[in-house]
Every structure is written in structure tokens, then in C-alpha cells.
């Protein structure tokens, strides 16, 4: 049996929630990080996954610094908060950003 790879998910809004739901079929979602205004949508996509909220880049940096996430990669979809290089570097394989603008 193949073990699913683990990831951290950064996102907010309906497109991110649907993406998170679909990613859960192929990956183990270690944690969801979202904005306070979208907790209901994001937790509905995977209610069993720990959910963290941040409102700013500095709050995100503090969260990443103090949590002991094991995932070596993160996925970002429609997050709406700029990610610091320090947070990107926390993940061995970085953060994959799916962006919808042309």
C-alpha cells in the first residue's frame, strides 16, 4: 500500500475549498491555513483536518515558527496574504502557488 504524501494547504474562498477537497483524494492534508473570514468553507472541505487562521504575513510567520509541521511542501490557492521567504523556505520543497490570473 502506498502512503499518501502530506501537505499543508493555504487558501480561502470557494475555489480554494473545492481544490482542497479534491487534493484530499490524493494527499494527506496535515493542516489548513486560512483567513478568519473563510473558516467555515475551508473546514467543510475537510472537517477532520486541523485548521489555523491568520490575518497577516506576520501572523503567518509566527504560526509557522511555532507549529511543528512535518510536511515538506505546501499548496497555496487564493490565499490573499503575501507569504514571506522565511515561510516558503520552511518547506523543503517550497510552496506551490496556483494562481488564476493570466
Short mmCIF file of N, CA and C in Angstrom, two decimals:
data_model
loop_
_atom_site.label_atom_id
_atom_site.label_comp_id
_atom_site.label_asym_id
_atom_site.label_seq_id
_atom_site.Cartn_x
_atom_site.Cartn_y
_atom_site.Cartn_z
N UNK A 1 0.84 -1.19 0.00
CA UNK A 1 0.00 0.00 0.00
C UNK A 1 0.88 1.25 0.00
N UNK A 2 0.57 2.18 -0.87
CA UNK A 2 1.32 3.44 -0.95
C UNK A 2 0.80 4.42 0.07
N UNK A 3 1.73 5.05 0.78
CA UNK A 3 1.36 6.08 1.74
C UNK A 3 1.19 7.40 0.98
N UNK A 4 0.13 8.12 1.28
CA UNK A 4 -0.10 9.41 0.63
C UNK A 4 0.91 10.43 1.13
N UNK A 5 1.39 11.29 0.24
CA UNK A 5 2.25 12.39 0.63
C UNK A 5 1.44 13.40 1.43
N UNK A 6 2.11 14.08 2.34
CA UNK A 6 1.47 15.04 3.23
C UNK A 6 1.75 16.46 2.76
N UNK A 7 0.77 17.35 2.94
CA UNK A 7 0.98 18.75 2.60
C UNK A 7 0.20 19.66 3.53
N UNK A 8 0.63 20.91 3.55
CA UNK A 8 -0.08 21.99 4.24
C UNK A 8 -0.83 22.76 3.16
N UNK A 9 -2.07 23.15 3.44
CA UNK A 9 -2.87 23.88 2.46
C UNK A 9 -3.12 25.30 2.94
N UNK A 10 -2.76 26.27 2.11
CA UNK A 10 -3.05 27.69 2.35
C UNK A 10 -4.15 28.10 1.37
N UNK A 11 -5.27 28.63 1.85
CA UNK A 11 -6.28 29.07 0.91
C UNK A 11 -7.49 29.68 1.59
N UNK A 12 -8.32 30.31 0.77
CA UNK A 12 -9.56 30.91 1.24
C UNK A 12 -10.53 30.97 0.06
N UNK A 13 -11.79 30.92 0.36
CA UNK A 13 -12.80 31.07 -0.69
C UNK A 13 -13.24 29.77 -1.32
N UNK A 14 -14.28 29.84 -2.16
CA UNK A 14 -14.89 28.65 -2.73
C UNK A 14 -13.98 27.85 -3.67
N UNK A 15 -13.18 28.52 -4.47
CA UNK A 15 -12.27 27.80 -5.38
C UNK A 15 -11.22 27.05 -4.57
N UNK A 16 -10.70 27.69 -3.56
CA UNK A 16 -9.71 27.03 -2.69
C UNK A 16 -10.34 25.86 -1.95
N UNK A 17 -11.56 26.01 -1.46
CA UNK A 17 -12.23 24.93 -0.73
C UNK A 17 -12.44 23.72 -1.63
N UNK A 18 -12.87 23.94 -2.85
CA UNK A 18 -13.07 22.83 -3.78
C UNK A 18 -11.73 22.19 -4.14
N UNK A 19 -10.71 23.00 -4.34
CA UNK A 19 -9.37 22.47 -4.62
C UNK A 19 -8.87 21.62 -3.46
N UNK A 20 -9.08 22.10 -2.25
CA UNK A 20 -8.69 21.36 -1.05
C UNK A 20 -9.41 20.01 -0.98
N UNK A 21 -10.70 20.03 -1.25
CA UNK A 21 -11.48 18.80 -1.24
C UNK A 21 -10.90 17.78 -2.23
N UNK A 22 -10.57 18.24 -3.43
CA UNK A 22 -10.02 17.35 -4.45
C UNK A 22 -8.61 16.87 -4.10
N UNK A 23 -7.79 17.76 -3.55
CA UNK A 23 -6.43 17.36 -3.14
C UNK A 23 -6.47 16.27 -2.08
N UNK A 24 -7.49 16.29 -1.25
CA UNK A 24 -7.63 15.29 -0.19
C UNK A 24 -7.77 13.87 -0.70
N UNK A 25 -8.15 13.71 -1.97
CA UNK A 25 -8.24 12.37 -2.56
C UNK A 25 -6.86 11.77 -2.80
N UNK A 26 -5.87 12.62 -3.03
CA UNK A 26 -4.54 12.14 -3.42
C UNK A 26 -3.46 12.39 -2.36
N UNK A 27 -3.73 13.29 -1.43
CA UNK A 27 -2.73 13.68 -0.44
C UNK A 27 -3.33 13.64 0.96
N UNK A 28 -2.47 13.48 1.95
CA UNK A 28 -2.87 13.67 3.34
C UNK A 28 -2.72 15.15 3.63
N UNK A 29 -3.78 15.80 4.04
CA UNK A 29 -3.73 17.22 4.38
C UNK A 29 -3.37 17.31 5.86
N UNK A 30 -2.17 17.80 6.16
CA UNK A 30 -1.72 17.90 7.55
C UNK A 30 -2.43 19.04 8.29
N UNK A 31 -2.59 20.16 7.59
CA UNK A 31 -3.23 21.33 8.20
C UNK A 31 -3.76 22.25 7.10
N UNK A 32 -4.77 23.00 7.46
CA UNK A 32 -5.34 24.03 6.60
C UNK A 32 -5.05 25.37 7.27
N UNK A 33 -4.52 26.30 6.50
CA UNK A 33 -4.28 27.66 7.00
C UNK A 33 -5.11 28.60 6.13
N UNK A 34 -5.98 29.37 6.78
CA UNK A 34 -6.90 30.23 6.07
C UNK A 34 -7.07 31.55 6.82
N UNK A 35 -7.86 32.43 6.24
CA UNK A 35 -8.18 33.69 6.90
C UNK A 35 -9.40 33.49 7.80
N UNK A 36 -9.55 34.31 8.83
CA UNK A 36 -10.69 34.15 9.76
C UNK A 36 -12.05 34.19 9.07
N UNK A 37 -12.16 34.88 7.96
CA UNK A 37 -13.45 35.03 7.28
C UNK A 37 -13.86 33.80 6.48
N UNK A 38 -12.96 32.82 6.31
CA UNK A 38 -13.28 31.67 5.46
C UNK A 38 -13.15 30.33 6.19
N UNK A 39 -13.19 30.35 7.50
CA UNK A 39 -13.01 29.10 8.25
C UNK A 39 -14.13 28.10 7.97
N UNK A 40 -15.35 28.56 7.85
CA UNK A 40 -16.48 27.65 7.63
C UNK A 40 -16.33 26.89 6.31
N UNK A 41 -16.02 27.61 5.24
CA UNK A 41 -15.83 26.99 3.92
C UNK A 41 -14.69 25.98 3.94
N UNK A 42 -13.58 26.39 4.52
CA UNK A 42 -12.39 25.55 4.47
C UNK A 42 -12.54 24.32 5.37
N UNK A 43 -13.12 24.49 6.53
CA UNK A 43 -13.29 23.32 7.41
C UNK A 43 -14.33 22.36 6.84
N UNK A 44 -15.29 22.84 6.08
CA UNK A 44 -16.29 21.96 5.46
C UNK A 44 -15.64 21.04 4.42
N UNK A 45 -14.58 21.50 3.79
CA UNK A 45 -13.90 20.69 2.77
C UNK A 45 -13.20 19.48 3.39
N UNK A 46 -12.68 19.64 4.59
CA UNK A 46 -12.01 18.56 5.32
C UNK A 46 -12.16 18.80 6.82
N UNK A 47 -13.30 18.45 7.39
CA UNK A 47 -13.57 18.77 8.80
C UNK A 47 -12.64 18.11 9.80
N UNK A 48 -11.99 17.02 9.42
CA UNK A 48 -11.11 16.31 10.34
C UNK A 48 -9.69 16.89 10.41
N UNK A 49 -9.38 17.84 9.55
CA UNK A 49 -8.02 18.40 9.46
C UNK A 49 -7.90 19.62 10.38
N UNK A 50 -6.80 19.73 11.12
CA UNK A 50 -6.59 20.93 11.95
C UNK A 50 -6.62 22.20 11.09
N UNK A 51 -7.31 23.21 11.57
CA UNK A 51 -7.46 24.47 10.84
C UNK A 51 -6.86 25.60 11.66
N UNK A 52 -6.05 26.42 11.00
CA UNK A 52 -5.42 27.58 11.64
C UNK A 52 -5.83 28.82 10.86
N UNK A 53 -6.01 29.94 11.57
CA UNK A 53 -6.34 31.19 10.89
C UNK A 53 -5.26 32.23 11.14
N UNK A 54 -5.01 33.00 10.09
CA UNK A 54 -4.09 34.13 10.18
C UNK A 54 -4.69 35.29 9.39
N UNK A 55 -4.34 36.50 9.82
CA UNK A 55 -4.85 37.70 9.15
C UNK A 55 -3.77 38.51 8.46
N UNK A 56 -2.50 38.11 8.66
CA UNK A 56 -1.41 38.90 8.09
C UNK A 56 -0.17 38.03 7.87
N UNK A 57 0.75 38.58 7.14
CA UNK A 57 2.02 37.92 6.89
C UNK A 57 2.76 37.65 8.19
N UNK A 58 2.76 38.59 9.10
CA UNK A 58 3.46 38.39 10.37
C UNK A 58 2.80 37.31 11.23
N UNK A 59 1.47 37.25 11.23
CA UNK A 59 0.78 36.18 11.95
C UNK A 59 1.13 34.82 11.35
N UNK A 60 1.21 34.76 10.03
CA UNK A 60 1.58 33.51 9.36
C UNK A 60 2.99 33.10 9.74
N UNK A 61 3.92 34.05 9.71
CA UNK A 61 5.31 33.75 10.09
C UNK A 61 5.38 33.20 11.52
N UNK A 62 4.62 33.80 12.42
CA UNK A 62 4.61 33.34 13.81
C UNK A 62 4.03 31.93 13.91
N UNK A 63 2.96 31.67 13.20
CA UNK A 63 2.35 30.34 13.21
C UNK A 63 3.35 29.29 12.72
N UNK A 64 3.98 29.56 11.59
CA UNK A 64 4.93 28.60 11.01
C UNK A 64 6.11 28.39 11.96
N UNK A 65 6.55 29.45 12.59
CA UNK A 65 7.68 29.37 13.53
C UNK A 65 7.35 28.50 14.75
N UNK A 66 6.09 28.55 15.21
CA UNK A 66 5.74 27.88 16.46
C UNK A 66 5.09 26.50 16.30
N UNK A 67 4.56 26.21 15.15
CA UNK A 67 3.97 24.88 14.92
C UNK A 67 5.07 23.96 14.42
N UNK A 68 4.88 22.69 14.62
CA UNK A 68 5.88 21.72 14.19
C UNK A 68 5.31 20.91 13.03
N UNK A 69 5.05 21.59 11.90
CA UNK A 69 4.52 20.91 10.73
C UNK A 69 5.56 19.97 10.16
N UNK A 70 5.12 18.79 9.74
CA UNK A 70 6.02 17.76 9.21
C UNK A 70 6.09 17.76 7.68
N UNK A 71 5.08 18.31 7.02
CA UNK A 71 5.03 18.27 5.56
C UNK A 71 6.21 19.00 4.93
N UNK A 72 6.68 18.48 3.81
CA UNK A 72 7.82 19.10 3.13
C UNK A 72 7.38 20.01 1.99
N UNK A 73 6.08 20.14 1.79
CA UNK A 73 5.57 21.00 0.73
C UNK A 73 4.22 21.58 1.17
N UNK A 74 3.88 22.72 0.59
CA UNK A 74 2.57 23.34 0.82
C UNK A 74 1.98 23.73 -0.52
N UNK A 75 0.66 23.83 -0.55
CA UNK A 75 -0.08 24.28 -1.73
C UNK A 75 -0.82 25.55 -1.32
N UNK A 76 -0.79 26.55 -2.19
CA UNK A 76 -1.45 27.83 -1.93
C UNK A 76 -2.42 28.13 -3.06
N UNK A 77 -3.68 28.34 -2.72
CA UNK A 77 -4.70 28.68 -3.71
C UNK A 77 -5.59 29.77 -3.14
N UNK A 78 -5.59 30.93 -3.79
CA UNK A 78 -6.47 32.03 -3.41
C UNK A 78 -6.37 32.37 -1.92
N UNK A 79 -5.14 32.58 -1.46
CA UNK A 79 -4.92 32.82 -0.03
C UNK A 79 -5.12 34.28 0.35
N UNK A 80 -4.62 35.20 -0.47
CA UNK A 80 -4.84 36.61 -0.22
C UNK A 80 -3.90 37.25 0.80
N UNK A 81 -2.89 36.52 1.22
CA UNK A 81 -1.88 37.06 2.13
C UNK A 81 -0.52 36.78 1.50
N UNK A 82 0.33 37.78 1.46
CA UNK A 82 1.67 37.61 0.92
C UNK A 82 2.47 36.70 1.85
N UNK A 83 3.20 35.77 1.27
CA UNK A 83 3.98 34.79 2.03
C UNK A 83 5.44 35.25 2.06
N UNK A 84 6.03 35.25 3.24
CA UNK A 84 7.44 35.65 3.37
C UNK A 84 8.36 34.56 2.84
N UNK A 85 9.54 34.93 2.48
CA UNK A 85 10.53 33.95 2.03
C UNK A 85 10.85 32.97 3.15
N UNK A 86 10.84 33.43 4.37
CA UNK A 86 11.09 32.57 5.53
C UNK A 86 10.06 31.43 5.60
N UNK A 87 8.80 31.75 5.37
CA UNK A 87 7.76 30.73 5.38
C UNK A 87 7.91 29.78 4.19
N UNK A 88 8.21 30.32 3.03
CA UNK A 88 8.44 29.46 1.86
C UNK A 88 9.59 28.50 2.14
N UNK A 89 10.66 29.00 2.71
CA UNK A 89 11.85 28.19 2.98
C UNK A 89 11.64 27.15 4.07
N UNK A 90 10.60 27.30 4.88
CA UNK A 90 10.30 26.33 5.92
C UNK A 90 10.04 24.95 5.31
N UNK A 91 9.45 24.95 4.12
CA UNK A 91 9.09 23.70 3.45
C UNK A 91 10.22 23.26 2.53
N UNK A 92 10.68 22.05 2.72
CA UNK A 92 11.81 21.52 1.94
C UNK A 92 11.61 21.71 0.44
N UNK A 93 10.39 21.49 -0.04
CA UNK A 93 10.10 21.62 -1.47
C UNK A 93 9.34 22.90 -1.79
N UNK A 94 9.27 23.82 -0.84
CA UNK A 94 8.64 25.11 -1.06
C UNK A 94 7.12 25.08 -1.02
N UNK A 95 6.53 26.10 -1.64
CA UNK A 95 5.08 26.24 -1.70
C UNK A 95 4.69 26.34 -3.17
N UNK A 96 3.75 25.52 -3.58
CA UNK A 96 3.23 25.57 -4.94
C UNK A 96 2.05 26.51 -4.93
N UNK A 97 2.10 27.55 -5.78
CA UNK A 97 1.05 28.56 -5.83
C UNK A 97 0.26 28.39 -7.11
N UNK A 98 -1.01 28.09 -6.98
CA UNK A 98 -1.90 28.03 -8.13
C UNK A 98 -2.60 29.37 -8.23
N UNK A 99 -2.28 30.12 -9.28
CA UNK A 99 -2.79 31.50 -9.40
C UNK A 99 -3.71 31.59 -10.61
N UNK A 100 -4.85 32.26 -10.46
CA UNK A 100 -5.86 32.25 -11.50
C UNK A 100 -5.80 33.45 -12.45
N UNK A 101 -4.88 34.36 -12.25
CA UNK A 101 -4.80 35.49 -13.17
C UNK A 101 -4.01 35.07 -14.42
N UNK A 102 -4.18 35.80 -15.46
CA UNK A 102 -3.48 35.48 -16.70
C UNK A 102 -2.05 35.98 -16.64
#
